[in-house]
Amino acid sequence: MLVREGAALIEGLVHWQYGEENDPTGHRRLAMSVLAEALRAVDPAEAVRRCLRLQGETLFVGAETYNLRRFRSIYVIGGGKASVAMAMAVEEILGDRIIAGLVNTKYGYTAPTARVAINEAGHPLPDENGLRGGRRMLELVEAAGEDSLVFCLISGGGSALLVSPAEGLTLADKQGLTNLLLRCGATINEINTLRKHLSRMKGGNLARLAYPATLVSLILSDVVGNPLDVIASGPTVPDTSTFADAYNVLERYGILDQVPPAVLRHLRQGLAGEIPDTPKPGDPVFAKGQNLLVASNEIASEAAVAKAKELGFNTLFLTSFVEGEAREVAKFEAALAREVARSGRPLARPACIVAGGETTVTVRGQGKGGRNQELCLAAAMKISGIENVAIISLATDGSDGPTDAAGAVADGETLARAAGKGLDPWHYLANNDSYTLFAQIGDLLVTGPTNTNVNDLVFVFAF
Amino acid sequence: MLVREGAALIEGLVHWQYGEENDPTGHRRLAMSVLAEALRAVDPAEAVRRCLRLQGETLFVGAETYNLRRFRSIYVIGGGKASVAMAMAVEEILGDRIIAGLVNTKYGYTAPTARVAINEAGHPLPDENGLRGGRRMLELVEAAGEDSLVFCLISGGGSALLVSPAEGLTLADKQGLTNLLLRCGATINEINTLRKHLSRMKGGNLARLAYPATLVSLILSDVVGNPLDVIASGPTVPDTSTFADAYNVLERYGILDQVPPAVLRHLRQGLAGEIPDTPKPGDPVFAKGQNLLVASNEIASEAAVAKAKELGFNTLFLTSFVEGEAREVAKFEAALAREVARSGRPLARPACIVAGGETTVTVRGQGKGGRNQELCLAAAMKISGIENVAIISLATDGSDGPTDAAGAVADGETLARAAGKGLDPWHYLANNDSYTLFAQIGDLLVTGPTNTNVNDLVFVFAF
């Protein structure tokens, strides 16, 4: 029923290492080719190439077209862990048409480029190098006029790497405030409201600075649900929050007297109307250009589903919004696997059910693991003994928690394999030590850094 | 798109009470009719009627047929909370053909019957009345010969209500052992292994006693996954565990010296082969008759799906194996709702996604609630602001936790409604106080006792 395929096809973008001895049926190899296709679809360069196509002087970007004759100059700016790969793909397509550019990237993530300068900077904590890069981006954006096309390349880590404190503020001021807010238990939404009102870039401010140039943002989403105003704090996206909202957060937590004075001064200027608020939905600065999601959890899921279908699987894509404690999400995934195995519902074998998102782990133990590996370990306990099913969970950035694995594979024999090595899976789960267990039974997924991040993918396979 | 239907149809088996003021669109009423249909399908009498049909002298039971001319006598025995309703339905169909019968039921669950005696007894702790009923059932079964047809009616609570300690054992012995095992942290599987080897009925022993009569068990499952050997400890189902397994459990926990002496004596007689072990798969005592699941979580789910389809919904049945912490399962259900709302996947609106099982609540607060209500409260926080979606969780027995509600309804406006009453939903969730919150905003589901129990059903609706 299933079409087998050779090693060649699954060793394109990523190389998988897993216990070959655990794959007598070849089922895993088949599953791996589905995962590889998901990763390939969200490879940053691949994603840019898919969305950007030049034909003569017409540039197709997603559903829009741009007549390049209209533009005297093209600039490229951006920040994030994938910005280098994205910049290289843009260069590949637009070449010498790019007049200048700079992207901020994390230390160690550089590569040779022709037109777009690569600036290594601090992440997750922004630093002086990041600031310098930010200043250069603002210069470029301000140089861009009505006849300019500006590409902004945004990916995971962009919040720290697209950094430019508002006038009069320092990095230390912003960091002091963030730490204060975290201590109060402020929500990420509240923190972002403050961030957007203390930055020259975030909360749509970059779009205002770029206006009247045409601004095209290519966005690789690492936030569940792809809220464009949240990814990298939405530098090119309308903001619905106000200076008043930002001020109210501080008031609500009773910390007005503790925030850095420069922060308070800035917010009060905003409240007094001396500084314009972030641009709101409908603001003319957003009338030109577009925000285009080039890679996301769904895009990866869709590629996985398409590949699985091609291999003969019945497929179901459930959601890209998975959240929750990893070992609990595991039970739901196992419930799906058990139903498929018992009744052939919601899908008959061979079946592939895909769900995406990002789980969390409440660490109680001392072990080594990641949310995807822990999910698999907990799932293994619920599908033990069921034949020819597997639950596979994958961190698309290739790094699941503080480990060198991207995830793991659980199946009906996981517990038996562990028992065969004298390992008690309950002990490993209790100690958040999933890595150590899966390493010993050869069921880790190892991809190495994938240069992308669209959160996690969880697969139920029934062969 | 959706076919509306009047109040009449949804007020058949159950009457729903909910905040009419929260249903300006009529969507909830529509959802309620889907839930009502699910309950109707697993109403014990309804379930028996669906599976049992008499045509002339031919009795159809599930997929099997029985020529009643072959049988001189028909007996009815059984135990469980639904046994009375089941017995009445059997009487309705077989009438005077029933020669004698007795079922054990929980105190207060009685009703007038013609042929099958109703014996009220202790539940969840078995008592002397239960023992008396058990003895009478064994008499009937022993009176039944080759030319007899015996119906055994099994439903939730059957473990306590189909009670008959092995020779030489008392109820106190068995209870002492169970308490001891619970204190050691023994699993429910281990406890069942012991139970099956200390009973005249459990673990298939009833089938052996009934042999060579034809034994037909009609089973209403209240255990997730419907493991027939677990429901009421499987009195009519082959057992795979042995006296050695039972003894090993006591050894493993190092409690051989603490168990009641009569228990130890009995197990040692079993080990020595002086007492036959429980009948195993393939044992000829199971060659006649059948074990028929007449009501289960899937049967309820299927009825819900069929009804939703009839109303014009796109439908998806996911699984009957849902387990896990209620507030975590809520996030997965919310993830489904959010994806439907955003992308029309896995189903386009109007959509109805059904999952069944039973969640748990780790109680940390002092409030009033149940697993279904808590699931809904946690889900409400994840779907806030999304239009025309609802997540509904229902305890099919009508009693969710220690409350008079069967569950609740969460939708995109739940948080706003709570805020409108000055209620902080996070506070109620932290305090396990979902009932109190939903009661105040009129979003409880109240069905009253349904006389059935096939665990819980969780619905995602998008209208």
PDB file of N, CA and C in Angstrom, chain A residues 224-226 298 302 316-326 328-329 331-336 338-340 342-343 345-346 355 360 364 382, chain B residues 224-226 298 302 316-326 328-329 331-336 338-340 342-343 345-346 355 360 364 382:
ATOM      1  N   VAL A 224       3.373  30.763  17.634  1.00  0.00           N
ATOM      2  CA  VAL A 224       2.190  29.934  17.384  1.00  0.00           C
ATOM      3  C   VAL A 224       1.016  30.821  16.974  1.00  0.00           C
ATOM      4  N   GLY A 225       0.387  30.497  15.859  1.00  0.00           N
ATOM      5  CA  GLY A 225      -0.752  31.270  15.376  1.00  0.00           C
ATOM      6  C   GLY A 225      -0.364  32.412  14.448  1.00  0.00           C
ATOM      7  N   ASN A 226       0.932  32.667  14.301  1.00  0.00           N
ATOM      8  CA  ASN A 226       1.440  33.705  13.390  1.00  0.00           C
ATOM      9  C   ASN A 226       0.821  35.082  13.570  1.00  0.00           C
ATOM     10  N   GLU A 298       2.072  26.093   9.627  1.00  0.00           N
ATOM     11  CA  GLU A 298       1.116  25.493   8.671  1.00  0.00           C
ATOM     12  C   GLU A 298       1.767  25.127   7.365  1.00  0.00           C
ATOM     13  N   GLU A 302       1.541  21.577   5.901  1.00  0.00           N
ATOM     14  CA  GLU A 302       0.969  21.301   4.577  1.00  0.00           C
ATOM     15  C   GLU A 302       1.938  20.505   3.712  1.00  0.00           C
ATOM     16  N   LEU A 316      -4.463  13.841   7.712  1.00  0.00           N
ATOM     17  CA  LEU A 316      -5.325  14.791   8.398  1.00  0.00           C
ATOM     18  C   LEU A 316      -4.439  15.841   9.055  1.00  0.00           C
ATOM     19  N   PHE A 317      -4.700  17.092   8.728  1.00  0.00           N
ATOM     20  CA  PHE A 317      -4.029  18.187   9.415  1.00  0.00           C
ATOM     21  C   PHE A 317      -5.006  18.724  10.447  1.00  0.00           C
ATOM     22  N   LEU A 318      -4.597  18.705  11.715  1.00  0.00           N
ATOM     23  CA  LEU A 318      -5.542  19.075  12.768  1.00  0.00           C
ATOM     24  C   LEU A 318      -5.487  20.542  13.144  1.00  0.00           C
ATOM     25  N   THR A 319      -4.297  21.047  13.426  1.00  0.00           N
ATOM     26  CA  THR A 319      -4.203  22.406  13.955  1.00  0.00           C
ATOM     27  C   THR A 319      -2.751  22.836  14.019  1.00  0.00           C
ATOM     28  N   SER A 320      -2.539  24.127  13.969  1.00  0.00           N
ATOM     29  CA  SER A 320      -1.206  24.692  14.196  1.00  0.00           C
ATOM     30  C   SER A 320      -1.152  25.421  15.524  1.00  0.00           C
ATOM     31  N   PHE A 321      -2.138  25.216  16.357  1.00  0.00           N
ATOM     32  CA  PHE A 321      -2.248  25.991  17.603  1.00  0.00           C
ATOM     33  C   PHE A 321      -1.962  25.160  18.854  1.00  0.00           C
ATOM     34  N   VAL A 322      -1.312  24.021  18.691  1.00  0.00           N
ATOM     35  CA  VAL A 322      -1.087  23.168  19.863  1.00  0.00           C
ATOM     36  C   VAL A 322      -0.284  23.919  20.937  1.00  0.00           C
ATOM     37  N   GLU A 323      -0.788  23.880  22.145  1.00  0.00           N
ATOM     38  CA  GLU A 323      -0.098  24.420  23.315  1.00  0.00           C
ATOM     39  C   GLU A 323      -0.332  23.445  24.447  1.00  0.00           C
ATOM     40  N   GLY A 324       0.377  23.656  25.545  1.00  0.00           N
ATOM     41  CA  GLY A 324       0.098  22.850  26.728  1.00  0.00           C
ATOM     42  C   GLY A 324       1.308  22.069  27.184  1.00  0.00           C
ATOM     43  N   GLU A 325       1.148  21.469  28.334  1.00  0.00           N
ATOM     44  CA  GLU A 325       2.212  20.676  28.942  1.00  0.00           C
ATOM     45  C   GLU A 325       2.498  19.463  28.049  1.00  0.00           C
ATOM     46  N   ALA A 326       3.764  19.259  27.709  1.00  0.00           N
ATOM     47  CA  ALA A 326       4.133  18.242  26.725  1.00  0.00           C
ATOM     48  C   ALA A 326       3.571  16.861  27.060  1.00  0.00           C
ATOM     49  N   GLU A 328       1.011  16.056  28.668  1.00  0.00           N
ATOM     50  CA  GLU A 328      -0.448  16.017  28.552  1.00  0.00           C
ATOM     51  C   GLU A 328      -0.867  16.023  27.082  1.00  0.00           C
ATOM     52  N   VAL A 329      -0.224  16.857  26.288  1.00  0.00           N
ATOM     53  CA  VAL A 329      -0.481  16.837  24.847  1.00  0.00           C
ATOM     54  C   VAL A 329      -0.206  15.432  24.311  1.00  0.00           C
ATOM     55  N   LYS A 331      -0.852  12.689  25.640  1.00  0.00           N
ATOM     56  CA  LYS A 331      -2.002  11.800  25.834  1.00  0.00           C
ATOM     57  C   LYS A 331      -3.046  11.992  24.745  1.00  0.00           C
ATOM     58  N   PHE A 332      -3.207  13.236  24.316  1.00  0.00           N
ATOM     59  CA  PHE A 332      -4.173  13.468  23.241  1.00  0.00           C
ATOM     60  C   PHE A 332      -3.667  12.831  21.949  1.00  0.00           C
ATOM     61  N   GLU A 333      -2.388  13.015  21.675  1.00  0.00           N
ATOM     62  CA  GLU A 333      -1.810  12.413  20.470  1.00  0.00           C
ATOM     63  C   GLU A 333      -1.935  10.892  20.530  1.00  0.00           C
ATOM     64  N   ALA A 334      -1.682  10.342  21.717  1.00  0.00           N
ATOM     65  CA  ALA A 334      -1.807   8.891  21.879  1.00  0.00           C
ATOM     66  C   ALA A 334      -3.256   8.452  21.691  1.00  0.00           C
ATOM     67  N   ALA A 335      -4.185   9.275  22.156  1.00  0.00           N
ATOM     68  CA  ALA A 335      -5.609   8.953  21.994  1.00  0.00           C
ATOM     69  C   ALA A 335      -5.959   8.863  20.510  1.00  0.00           C
ATOM     70  N   LEU A 336      -5.352   9.732  19.712  1.00  0.00           N
ATOM     71  CA  LEU A 336      -5.576   9.678  18.261  1.00  0.00           C
ATOM     72  C   LEU A 336      -5.003   8.377  17.696  1.00  0.00           C
ATOM     73  N   ARG A 338      -4.426   5.578  19.229  1.00  0.00           N
ATOM     74  CA  ARG A 338      -5.160   4.398  19.698  1.00  0.00           C
ATOM     75  C   ARG A 338      -6.464   4.220  18.929  1.00  0.00           C
ATOM     76  N   GLU A 339      -7.129   5.329  18.633  1.00  0.00           N
ATOM     77  CA  GLU A 339      -8.386   5.220  17.893  1.00  0.00           C
ATOM     78  C   GLU A 339      -8.122   4.746  16.461  1.00  0.00           C
ATOM     79  N   VAL A 340      -7.104   5.284  15.834  1.00  0.00           N
ATOM     80  CA  VAL A 340      -6.762   4.831  14.478  1.00  0.00           C
ATOM     81  C   VAL A 340      -6.487   3.333  14.502  1.00  0.00           C
ATOM     82  N   ARG A 342      -7.486   1.073  16.671  1.00  0.00           N
ATOM     83  CA  ARG A 342      -8.645   0.240  17.001  1.00  0.00           C
ATOM     84  C   ARG A 342      -9.708   0.247  15.921  1.00  0.00           C
ATOM     85  N   SER A 343     -10.042   1.452  15.451  1.00  0.00           N
ATOM     86  CA  SER A 343     -11.245   1.540  14.621  1.00  0.00           C
ATOM     87  C   SER A 343     -11.004   2.124  13.235  1.00  0.00           C
ATOM     88  N   ARG A 345     -10.409   5.126  12.682  1.00  0.00           N
ATOM     89  CA  ARG A 345     -10.941   6.484  12.661  1.00  0.00           C
ATOM     90  C   ARG A 345      -9.996   7.398  13.417  1.00  0.00           C
ATOM     91  N   PRO A 346      -9.908   8.638  13.112  1.00  0.00           N
ATOM     92  CA  PRO A 346     -10.571   9.325  11.998  1.00  0.00           C
ATOM     93  C   PRO A 346     -10.029   8.917  10.632  1.00  0.00           C
ATOM     94  N   ALA A 355      -0.173  17.702  13.658  1.00  0.00           N
ATOM     95  CA  ALA A 355      -0.588  18.841  14.480  1.00  0.00           C
ATOM     96  C   ALA A 355       0.657  19.647  14.812  1.00  0.00           C
ATOM     97  N   THR A 360       5.019  22.997  26.280  1.00  0.00           N
ATOM     98  CA  THR A 360       5.936  23.451  27.319  1.00  0.00           C
ATOM     99  C   THR A 360       6.196  22.297  28.278  1.00  0.00           C
ATOM    100  N   ARG A 364      10.613  19.511  36.671  1.00  0.00           N
ATOM    101  CA  ARG A 364      10.621  19.127  38.084  1.00  0.00           C
ATOM    102  C   ARG A 364      11.835  18.270  38.396  1.00  0.00           C
ATOM    103  N   LYS A 382       1.437   5.377  26.484  1.00  0.00           N
ATOM    104  CA  LYS A 382       0.022   5.204  26.173  1.00  0.00           C
ATOM    105  C   LYS A 382      -0.215   4.364  24.925  1.00  0.00           C
TER     106      LYS A 382
ATOM    107  N   VAL B 224     -12.818   3.947  29.604  1.00  0.00           N
ATOM    108  CA  VAL B 224     -12.262   4.474  28.359  1.00  0.00           C
ATOM    109  C   VAL B 224     -11.588   3.353  27.571  1.00  0.00           C
ATOM    110  N   GLY B 225     -11.955   3.214  26.316  1.00  0.00           N
ATOM    111  CA  GLY B 225     -11.373   2.193  25.455  1.00  0.00           C
ATOM    112  C   GLY B 225     -12.133   0.877  25.478  1.00  0.00           C
ATOM    113  N   ASN B 226     -13.124   0.752  26.365  1.00  0.00           N
ATOM    114  CA  ASN B 226     -13.968  -0.435  26.456  1.00  0.00           C
ATOM    115  C   ASN B 226     -13.235  -1.765  26.587  1.00  0.00           C
ATOM    116  N   GLU B 298     -18.011   5.594  21.993  1.00  0.00           N
ATOM    117  CA  GLU B 298     -18.059   5.720  20.529  1.00  0.00           C
ATOM    118  C   GLU B 298     -19.471   5.730  20.012  1.00  0.00           C
ATOM    119  N   GLU B 302     -20.794   8.546  17.775  1.00  0.00           N
ATOM    120  CA  GLU B 302     -21.336   8.304  16.429  1.00  0.00           C
ATOM    121  C   GLU B 302     -22.720   8.905  16.274  1.00  0.00           C
ATOM    122  N   LEU B 316     -16.316  15.583  12.313  1.00  0.00           N
ATOM    123  CA  LEU B 316     -15.095  14.793  12.472  1.00  0.00           C
ATOM    124  C   LEU B 316     -15.140  14.149  13.848  1.00  0.00           C
ATOM    125  N   PHE B 317     -15.001  12.830  13.864  1.00  0.00           N
ATOM    126  CA  PHE B 317     -14.862  12.119  15.124  1.00  0.00           C
ATOM    127  C   PHE B 317     -13.382  11.810  15.299  1.00  0.00           C
ATOM    128  N   LEU B 318     -12.809  12.274  16.387  1.00  0.00           N
ATOM    129  CA  LEU B 318     -11.360  12.146  16.551  1.00  0.00           C
ATOM    130  C   LEU B 318     -10.940  10.897  17.295  1.00  0.00           C
ATOM    131  N   THR B 319     -11.528  10.677  18.459  1.00  0.00           N
ATOM    132  CA  THR B 319     -11.051   9.587  19.302  1.00  0.00           C
ATOM    133  C   THR B 319     -11.987   9.391  20.485  1.00  0.00           C
ATOM    134  N   SER B 320     -11.987   8.184  21.025  1.00  0.00           N
ATOM    135  CA  SER B 320     -12.708   7.922  22.278  1.00  0.00           C
ATOM    136  C   SER B 320     -11.738   7.672  23.410  1.00  0.00           C
ATOM    137  N   PHE B 321     -10.481   8.005  23.193  1.00  0.00           N
ATOM    138  CA  PHE B 321      -9.450   7.663  24.180  1.00  0.00           C
ATOM    139  C   PHE B 321      -8.900   8.875  24.921  1.00  0.00           C
ATOM    140  N   VAL B 322      -9.635   9.988  24.903  1.00  0.00           N
ATOM    141  CA  VAL B 322      -9.106  11.190  25.545  1.00  0.00           C
ATOM    142  C   VAL B 322      -8.839  10.946  27.032  1.00  0.00           C
ATOM    143  N   GLU B 323      -7.659  11.289  27.451  1.00  0.00           N
ATOM    144  CA  GLU B 323      -7.276  11.263  28.860  1.00  0.00           C
ATOM    145  C   GLU B 323      -6.456  12.505  29.127  1.00  0.00           C
ATOM    146  N   GLY B 324      -6.170  12.766  30.385  1.00  0.00           N
ATOM    147  CA  GLY B 324      -5.256  13.857  30.711  1.00  0.00           C
ATOM    148  C   GLY B 324      -5.902  14.900  31.586  1.00  0.00           C
ATOM    149  N   GLU B 325      -5.078  15.819  32.041  1.00  0.00           N
ATOM    150  CA  GLU B 325      -5.510  16.907  32.906  1.00  0.00           C
ATOM    151  C   GLU B 325      -6.486  17.789  32.129  1.00  0.00           C
ATOM    152  N   ALA B 326      -7.659  18.030  32.724  1.00  0.00           N
ATOM    153  CA  ALA B 326      -8.744  18.717  32.010  1.00  0.00           C
ATOM    154  C   ALA B 326      -8.289  20.042  31.400  1.00  0.00           C
ATOM    155  N   GLU B 328      -5.472  20.966  30.411  1.00  0.00           N
ATOM    156  CA  GLU B 328      -4.518  20.776  29.317  1.00  0.00           C
ATOM    157  C   GLU B 328      -5.228  20.248  28.076  1.00  0.00           C
ATOM    158  N   VAL B 329      -6.128  19.290  28.279  1.00  0.00           N
ATOM    159  CA  VAL B 329      -6.938  18.810  27.159  1.00  0.00           C
ATOM    160  C   VAL B 329      -7.686  19.992  26.539  1.00  0.00           C
ATOM    161  N   LYS B 331      -6.687  22.915  26.076  1.00  0.00           N
ATOM    162  CA  LYS B 331      -5.845  23.654  25.124  1.00  0.00           C
ATOM    163  C   LYS B 331      -5.828  22.976  23.760  1.00  0.00           C
ATOM    164  N   PHE B 332      -5.832  21.652  23.771  1.00  0.00           N
ATOM    165  CA  PHE B 332      -5.865  20.955  22.485  1.00  0.00           C
ATOM    166  C   PHE B 332      -7.204  21.194  21.791  1.00  0.00           C
ATOM    167  N   GLU B 333      -8.272  21.121  22.557  1.00  0.00           N
ATOM    168  CA  GLU B 333      -9.594  21.369  21.971  1.00  0.00           C
ATOM    169  C   GLU B 333      -9.671  22.808  21.443  1.00  0.00           C
ATOM    170  N   ALA B 334      -9.113  23.739  22.202  1.00  0.00           N
ATOM    171  CA  ALA B 334      -9.105  25.132  21.762  1.00  0.00           C
ATOM    172  C   ALA B 334      -8.259  25.290  20.499  1.00  0.00           C
ATOM    173  N   ALA B 335      -7.166  24.540  20.434  1.00  0.00           N
ATOM    174  CA  ALA B 335      -6.311  24.598  19.237  1.00  0.00           C
ATOM    175  C   ALA B 335      -7.094  24.157  18.004  1.00  0.00           C
ATOM    176  N   LEU B 336      -7.959  23.170  18.186  1.00  0.00           N
ATOM    177  CA  LEU B 336      -8.810  22.720  17.077  1.00  0.00           C
ATOM    178  C   LEU B 336      -9.779  23.833  16.678  1.00  0.00           C
ATOM    179  N   ARG B 338      -9.517  27.032  17.160  1.00  0.00           N
ATOM    180  CA  ARG B 338      -8.830  28.186  16.580  1.00  0.00           C
ATOM    181  C   ARG B 338      -8.454  27.930  15.129  1.00  0.00           C
ATOM    182  N   GLU B 339      -8.041  26.710  14.839  1.00  0.00           N
ATOM    183  CA  GLU B 339      -7.667  26.410  13.459  1.00  0.00           C
ATOM    184  C   GLU B 339      -8.896  26.429  12.554  1.00  0.00           C
ATOM    185  N   VAL B 340      -9.986  25.851  13.022  1.00  0.00           N
ATOM    186  CA  VAL B 340     -11.221  25.887  12.236  1.00  0.00           C
ATOM    187  C   VAL B 340     -11.602  27.339  11.952  1.00  0.00           C
ATOM    188  N   ARG B 342      -9.709  30.012  11.944  1.00  0.00           N
ATOM    189  CA  ARG B 342      -8.771  30.738  11.099  1.00  0.00           C
ATOM    190  C   ARG B 342      -8.745  30.238   9.667  1.00  0.00           C
ATOM    191  N   SER B 343      -8.681  28.923   9.513  1.00  0.00           N
ATOM    192  CA  SER B 343      -8.380  28.411   8.173  1.00  0.00           C
ATOM    193  C   SER B 343      -9.423  27.457   7.621  1.00  0.00           C
ATOM    194  N   ARG B 345      -9.829  24.536   8.645  1.00  0.00           N
ATOM    195  CA  ARG B 345      -9.284  23.193   8.707  1.00  0.00           C
ATOM    196  C   ARG B 345      -9.298  22.712  10.152  1.00  0.00           C
ATOM    197  N   PRO B 346      -9.403  21.450  10.414  1.00  0.00           N
ATOM    198  CA  PRO B 346      -9.604  20.372   9.445  1.00  0.00           C
ATOM    199  C   PRO B 346     -10.988  20.386   8.806  1.00  0.00           C
ATOM    200  N   ALA B 355     -14.750  14.448  20.390  1.00  0.00           N
ATOM    201  CA  ALA B 355     -13.743  13.574  21.002  1.00  0.00           C
ATOM    202  C   ALA B 355     -14.298  13.104  22.333  1.00  0.00           C
ATOM    203  N   THR B 360      -9.053  14.228  33.858  1.00  0.00           N
ATOM    204  CA  THR B 360      -8.928  14.257  35.306  1.00  0.00           C
ATOM    205  C   THR B 360      -8.608  15.689  35.739  1.00  0.00           C
ATOM    206  N   ARG B 364      -6.320  21.584  43.326  1.00  0.00           N
ATOM    207  CA  ARG B 364      -5.410  22.407  44.132  1.00  0.00           C
ATOM    208  C   ARG B 364      -6.180  23.479  44.896  1.00  0.00           C
ATOM    209  N   LYS B 382      -8.708  30.340  25.859  1.00  0.00           N
ATOM    210  CA  LYS B 382      -7.931  30.204  24.628  1.00  0.00           C
ATOM    211  C   LYS B 382      -8.738  30.563  23.381  1.00  0.00           C
TER     212      LYS B 382
END
